[in-house]
mmCIF file of C-alpha atoms in Angstrom:
data_model
loop_
_atom_site.group_PDB
_atom_site.id
_atom_site.type_symbol
_atom_site.label_atom_id
_atom_site.label_comp_id
_atom_site.label_asym_id
_atom_site.label_seq_id
_atom_site.Cartn_x
_atom_site.Cartn_y
_atom_site.Cartn_z
ATOM 1 C CA UNK D 10 -66.990 52.879 128.130
ATOM 2 C CA UNK D 11 -68.482 49.433 128.781
ATOM 3 C CA UNK D 12 -71.239 50.156 126.265
ATOM 4 C CA UNK D 13 -68.617 51.029 123.643
ATOM 5 C CA UNK D 14 -66.860 47.726 124.274
ATOM 6 C CA UNK D 15 -70.169 45.814 123.882
ATOM 7 C CA UNK D 16 -70.897 47.675 120.645
ATOM 8 C CA UNK D 17 -67.418 46.813 119.339
ATOM 9 C CA UNK D 18 -67.879 43.120 120.214
ATOM 10 C CA UNK D 19 -71.333 43.078 118.606
ATOM 11 C CA UNK D 20 -69.941 44.687 115.448
ATOM 12 C CA UNK D 21 -67.177 42.083 115.257
ATOM 13 C CA UNK D 22 -69.660 39.223 115.745
ATOM 14 C CA UNK D 23 -71.894 40.419 112.912
ATOM 15 C CA UNK D 24 -69.036 41.267 110.544
ATOM 16 C CA UNK D 25 -68.673 38.938 107.612
ATOM 17 C CA UNK D 26 -66.238 36.095 108.217
ATOM 18 C CA UNK D 27 -62.768 36.510 106.765
ATOM 19 C CA UNK D 28 -62.461 34.942 103.341
ATOM 20 C CA UNK D 29 -61.002 31.463 103.266
ATOM 21 C CA UNK D 30 -57.423 31.259 102.120
ATOM 22 C CA UNK D 31 -57.169 29.841 98.612
ATOM 23 C CA UNK D 32 -55.546 26.460 98.270
ATOM 24 C CA UNK D 33 -51.856 26.759 97.426
ATOM 25 C CA UNK D 34 -51.034 26.450 93.749
ATOM 26 C CA UNK D 35 -49.520 23.098 92.849
ATOM 27 C CA UNK D 36 -45.754 23.042 92.591
ATOM 28 C CA UNK D 37 -44.528 23.047 88.973
ATOM 29 C CA UNK D 38 -42.788 19.771 89.813
ATOM 30 C CA UNK D 39 -46.152 18.133 90.508
ATOM 31 C CA UNK D 40 -47.012 18.573 86.815
ATOM 32 C CA UNK D 41 -43.910 16.706 85.634
ATOM 33 C CA UNK D 42 -43.855 13.117 84.448
ATOM 34 C CA UNK D 43 -41.998 10.840 86.845
ATOM 35 C CA UNK D 44 -38.407 9.903 86.136
ATOM 36 C CA UNK D 45 -36.166 7.284 87.713
ATOM 37 C CA UNK D 46 -33.425 8.435 90.067
ATOM 38 C CA UNK D 47 -30.618 7.123 87.808
ATOM 39 C CA UNK D 48 -31.803 9.328 84.918
ATOM 40 C CA UNK D 49 -32.216 12.320 87.265
ATOM 41 C CA UNK D 50 -28.675 11.909 88.617
ATOM 42 C CA UNK D 51 -27.256 11.437 85.113
ATOM 43 C CA UNK D 52 -29.034 14.589 83.880
ATOM 44 C CA UNK D 53 -27.726 16.603 86.834
ATOM 45 C CA UNK D 54 -24.211 15.235 86.356
ATOM 46 C CA UNK D 55 -24.199 16.001 82.625
ATOM 47 C CA UNK D 56 -25.533 19.552 82.970
ATOM 48 C CA UNK D 57 -25.193 21.187 86.363
ATOM 49 C CA UNK D 58 -22.257 19.269 87.730
ATOM 50 C CA UNK D 59 -20.167 19.138 84.555
ATOM 51 C CA UNK D 60 -20.513 22.734 83.487
ATOM 52 C CA UNK D 61 -22.169 25.097 85.898
ATOM 53 C CA UNK D 62 -18.905 26.927 86.716
ATOM 54 C CA UNK D 63 -18.451 27.979 83.064
ATOM 55 C CA UNK D 64 -21.494 29.219 81.077
ATOM 56 C CA UNK D 65 -20.054 28.049 77.728
ATOM 57 C CA UNK D 66 -19.487 24.507 79.007
ATOM 58 C CA UNK D 67 -22.917 24.544 80.648
ATOM 59 C CA UNK D 68 -24.700 25.567 77.432
ATOM 60 C CA UNK D 69 -22.866 22.867 75.458
ATOM 61 C CA UNK D 70 -23.870 20.326 78.122
ATOM 62 C CA UNK D 71 -27.553 21.323 77.918
ATOM 63 C CA UNK D 72 -27.582 20.417 74.224
ATOM 64 C CA UNK D 73 -26.284 16.924 75.110
ATOM 65 C CA UNK D 74 -28.410 16.321 78.233
ATOM 66 C CA UNK D 75 -29.954 12.848 78.678
ATOM 67 C CA UNK D 76 -33.345 14.567 79.102
ATOM 68 C CA UNK D 77 -34.106 17.054 76.284
ATOM 69 C CA UNK D 78 -34.272 20.442 78.014
ATOM 70 C CA UNK D 79 -35.776 23.447 76.210
ATOM 71 C CA UNK D 80 -34.881 27.021 77.120
ATOM 72 C CA UNK D 81 -37.891 28.936 78.471
ATOM 73 C CA UNK D 82 -38.517 32.652 77.876
ATOM 74 C CA UNK D 83 -37.097 34.911 80.584
ATOM 75 C CA UNK D 84 -39.344 37.126 82.638
ATOM 76 C CA UNK D 85 -38.514 40.825 82.992
ATOM 77 C CA UNK D 86 -35.544 41.324 85.305
ATOM 78 C CA UNK D 87 -35.017 37.560 85.707
ATOM 79 C CA UNK D 88 -31.247 36.916 85.821
ATOM 80 C CA UNK D 89 -31.501 33.119 85.649
ATOM 81 C CA UNK D 90 -32.187 30.844 82.715
ATOM 82 C CA UNK D 91 -34.909 28.197 82.952
ATOM 83 C CA UNK D 92 -35.086 24.960 81.014
ATOM 84 C CA UNK D 93 -37.976 22.528 80.899
ATOM 85 C CA UNK D 94 -38.640 18.975 79.804
ATOM 86 C CA UNK D 95 -41.648 16.754 80.389
ATOM 87 C CA UNK D 96 -39.672 15.165 83.244
ATOM 88 C CA UNK D 97 -37.509 18.005 84.611
ATOM 89 C CA UNK D 98 -37.115 21.671 85.449
ATOM 90 C CA UNK D 99 -33.641 23.177 85.475
ATOM 91 C CA UNK D 100 -32.578 26.692 86.452
ATOM 92 C CA UNK D 101 -29.146 28.159 85.879
ATOM 93 C CA UNK D 102 -27.678 31.416 87.116
ATOM 94 C CA UNK D 103 -24.290 32.756 86.048
ATOM 95 C CA UNK D 104 -24.004 36.366 87.157
ATOM 96 C CA UNK D 105 -20.783 37.792 88.547
ATOM 97 C CA UNK D 106 -22.538 41.040 89.540
ATOM 98 C CA UNK D 107 -24.331 39.445 92.488
ATOM 99 C CA UNK D 108 -23.430 40.452 96.057
ATOM 100 C CA UNK D 109 -20.585 38.440 97.602
ATOM 101 C CA UNK D 110 -22.964 36.540 99.900
ATOM 102 C CA UNK D 111 -24.966 35.113 96.948
ATOM 103 C CA UNK D 112 -23.394 32.312 94.895
ATOM 104 C CA UNK D 113 -22.468 33.655 91.434
ATOM 105 C CA UNK D 114 -23.073 30.249 89.856
ATOM 106 C CA UNK D 115 -26.129 28.201 90.697
ATOM 107 C CA UNK D 116 -27.714 25.249 88.959
ATOM 108 C CA UNK D 117 -30.789 23.384 90.184
ATOM 109 C CA UNK D 118 -32.552 20.359 88.724
ATOM 110 C CA UNK D 119 -36.016 19.466 90.011
ATOM 111 C CA UNK D 120 -37.734 16.193 89.111
ATOM 112 C CA UNK D 121 -40.485 13.912 90.368
ATOM 113 C CA UNK D 122 -39.575 10.342 91.257
ATOM 114 C CA UNK D 123 -42.142 7.564 91.330
ATOM 115 C CA UNK D 124 -42.743 6.183 94.806
ATOM 116 C CA UNK D 125 -41.082 7.144 98.055
ATOM 117 C CA UNK D 126 -37.339 7.822 98.047
ATOM 118 C CA UNK D 127 -34.880 6.586 100.654
ATOM 119 C CA UNK D 128 -32.710 9.678 101.255
ATOM 120 C CA UNK D 129 -29.659 7.744 102.455
ATOM 121 C CA UNK D 130 -29.722 5.324 99.512
ATOM 122 C CA UNK D 131 -30.276 8.190 97.078
ATOM 123 C CA UNK D 132 -27.421 10.180 98.656
ATOM 124 C CA UNK D 133 -25.126 7.154 98.323
ATOM 125 C CA UNK D 134 -25.959 6.881 94.591
ATOM 126 C CA UNK D 135 -25.281 10.613 94.095
ATOM 127 C CA UNK D 136 -22.048 10.384 96.071
ATOM 128 C CA UNK D 137 -20.839 7.506 93.902
ATOM 129 C CA UNK D 138 -21.961 9.030 90.585
ATOM 130 C CA UNK D 139 -20.271 12.368 91.296
ATOM 131 C CA UNK D 140 -17.220 10.942 93.113
ATOM 132 C CA UNK D 141 -17.971 12.889 96.293
ATOM 133 C CA UNK D 142 -16.766 12.412 99.826
ATOM 134 C CA UNK D 143 -19.232 11.764 102.645
ATOM 135 C CA UNK D 144 -22.130 14.176 102.966
ATOM 136 C CA UNK D 145 -24.228 15.357 105.887
ATOM 137 C CA UNK D 146 -27.872 14.244 105.918
ATOM 138 C CA UNK D 147 -30.746 15.801 107.841
ATOM 139 C CA UNK D 148 -34.191 14.270 107.841
ATOM 140 C CA UNK D 149 -37.584 15.337 109.089
ATOM 141 C CA UNK D 150 -41.086 13.993 108.527
ATOM 142 C CA UNK D 151 -41.655 16.576 105.750
ATOM 143 C CA UNK D 152 -38.336 16.490 103.906
ATOM 144 C CA UNK D 153 -34.752 15.245 103.875
ATOM 145 C CA UNK D 154 -31.535 16.796 102.630
ATOM 146 C CA UNK D 155 -27.947 15.735 102.114
ATOM 147 C CA UNK D 156 -25.225 18.360 101.696
ATOM 148 C CA UNK D 157 -21.692 18.070 100.375
ATOM 149 C CA UNK D 158 -18.928 20.698 100.250
ATOM 150 C CA UNK D 159 -16.371 20.181 97.499
ATOM 151 C CA UNK D 160 -13.154 22.204 97.384
ATOM 152 C CA UNK D 161 -12.424 23.508 93.925
ATOM 153 C CA UNK D 162 -9.975 25.556 91.921
ATOM 154 C CA UNK D 163 -9.220 29.049 93.127
ATOM 155 C CA UNK D 164 -10.165 28.284 96.745
ATOM 156 C CA UNK D 165 -13.833 28.214 95.778
ATOM 157 C CA UNK D 166 -16.111 25.647 97.318
ATOM 158 C CA UNK D 167 -19.012 24.045 95.530
ATOM 159 C CA UNK D 168 -21.925 23.151 97.768
ATOM 160 C CA UNK D 169 -24.218 20.399 96.531
ATOM 161 C CA UNK D 170 -27.656 19.716 97.957
ATOM 162 C CA UNK D 171 -29.879 16.701 97.340
ATOM 163 C CA UNK D 172 -33.313 17.354 98.840
ATOM 164 C CA UNK D 173 -36.401 15.167 98.806
ATOM 165 C CA UNK D 174 -39.950 15.679 99.962
ATOM 166 C CA UNK D 175 -43.152 13.722 99.553
ATOM 167 C CA UNK D 176 -45.271 14.878 96.620
ATOM 168 C CA UNK D 177 -48.890 14.087 95.716
ATOM 169 C CA UNK D 178 -49.764 10.691 94.322
ATOM 170 C CA UNK D 179 -47.180 8.808 96.357
ATOM 171 C CA UNK D 180 -44.300 10.384 94.420
ATOM 172 C CA UNK D 181 -41.180 12.197 95.634
ATOM 173 C CA UNK D 182 -39.900 15.610 94.610
ATOM 174 C CA UNK D 183 -36.117 15.582 94.193
ATOM 175 C CA UNK D 184 -34.113 18.798 94.031
ATOM 176 C CA UNK D 185 -30.417 18.649 93.174
ATOM 177 C CA UNK D 186 -28.610 21.981 93.473
ATOM 178 C CA UNK D 187 -25.002 23.047 92.943
ATOM 179 C CA UNK D 188 -23.821 26.426 94.260
ATOM 180 C CA UNK D 189 -20.402 27.991 93.708
ATOM 181 C CA UNK D 190 -19.706 29.797 96.977
ATOM 182 C CA UNK D 191 -17.860 33.101 97.145
ATOM 183 C CA UNK D 192 -14.187 33.131 98.013
ATOM 184 C CA UNK D 193 -13.446 33.694 101.692
#
């Protein structure tokens, strides 16, 4: 029994080392050109915020966006639409067949800001631009997020997130997301 244990330990010691984990692939946002926060907020306001509840209004807004967004081909079984510009990535989902616990309307804009972003100052600019009430901000060394809940027509709440995290090259990744929550 002891000999078997020694043989097992010897076999493990001579076994080849486990392969090193590959470096994570860079985020698609890291490949974007930087944009200023005012242009990012204006693009989100003109597309996601103005029209994400109604697909027709959303599609009309995309054509007029401050940043020229091009529709990307859909992957098999992908229910969302993706749009890309040199400075932004936008995803939009309008699917009323989703389970009740998944928002039927979702719109997310991801951009890269030059330099470090002050979450509270950025949240204040978003709050003013979108005429929102006070939000709730959480910060950590890795990322920060401000959340707003906005009551809407038909007892449906829109939840808005503004999230930032440090990105390579001293830049900041900004994600603005609007979700239309299910009725309670």
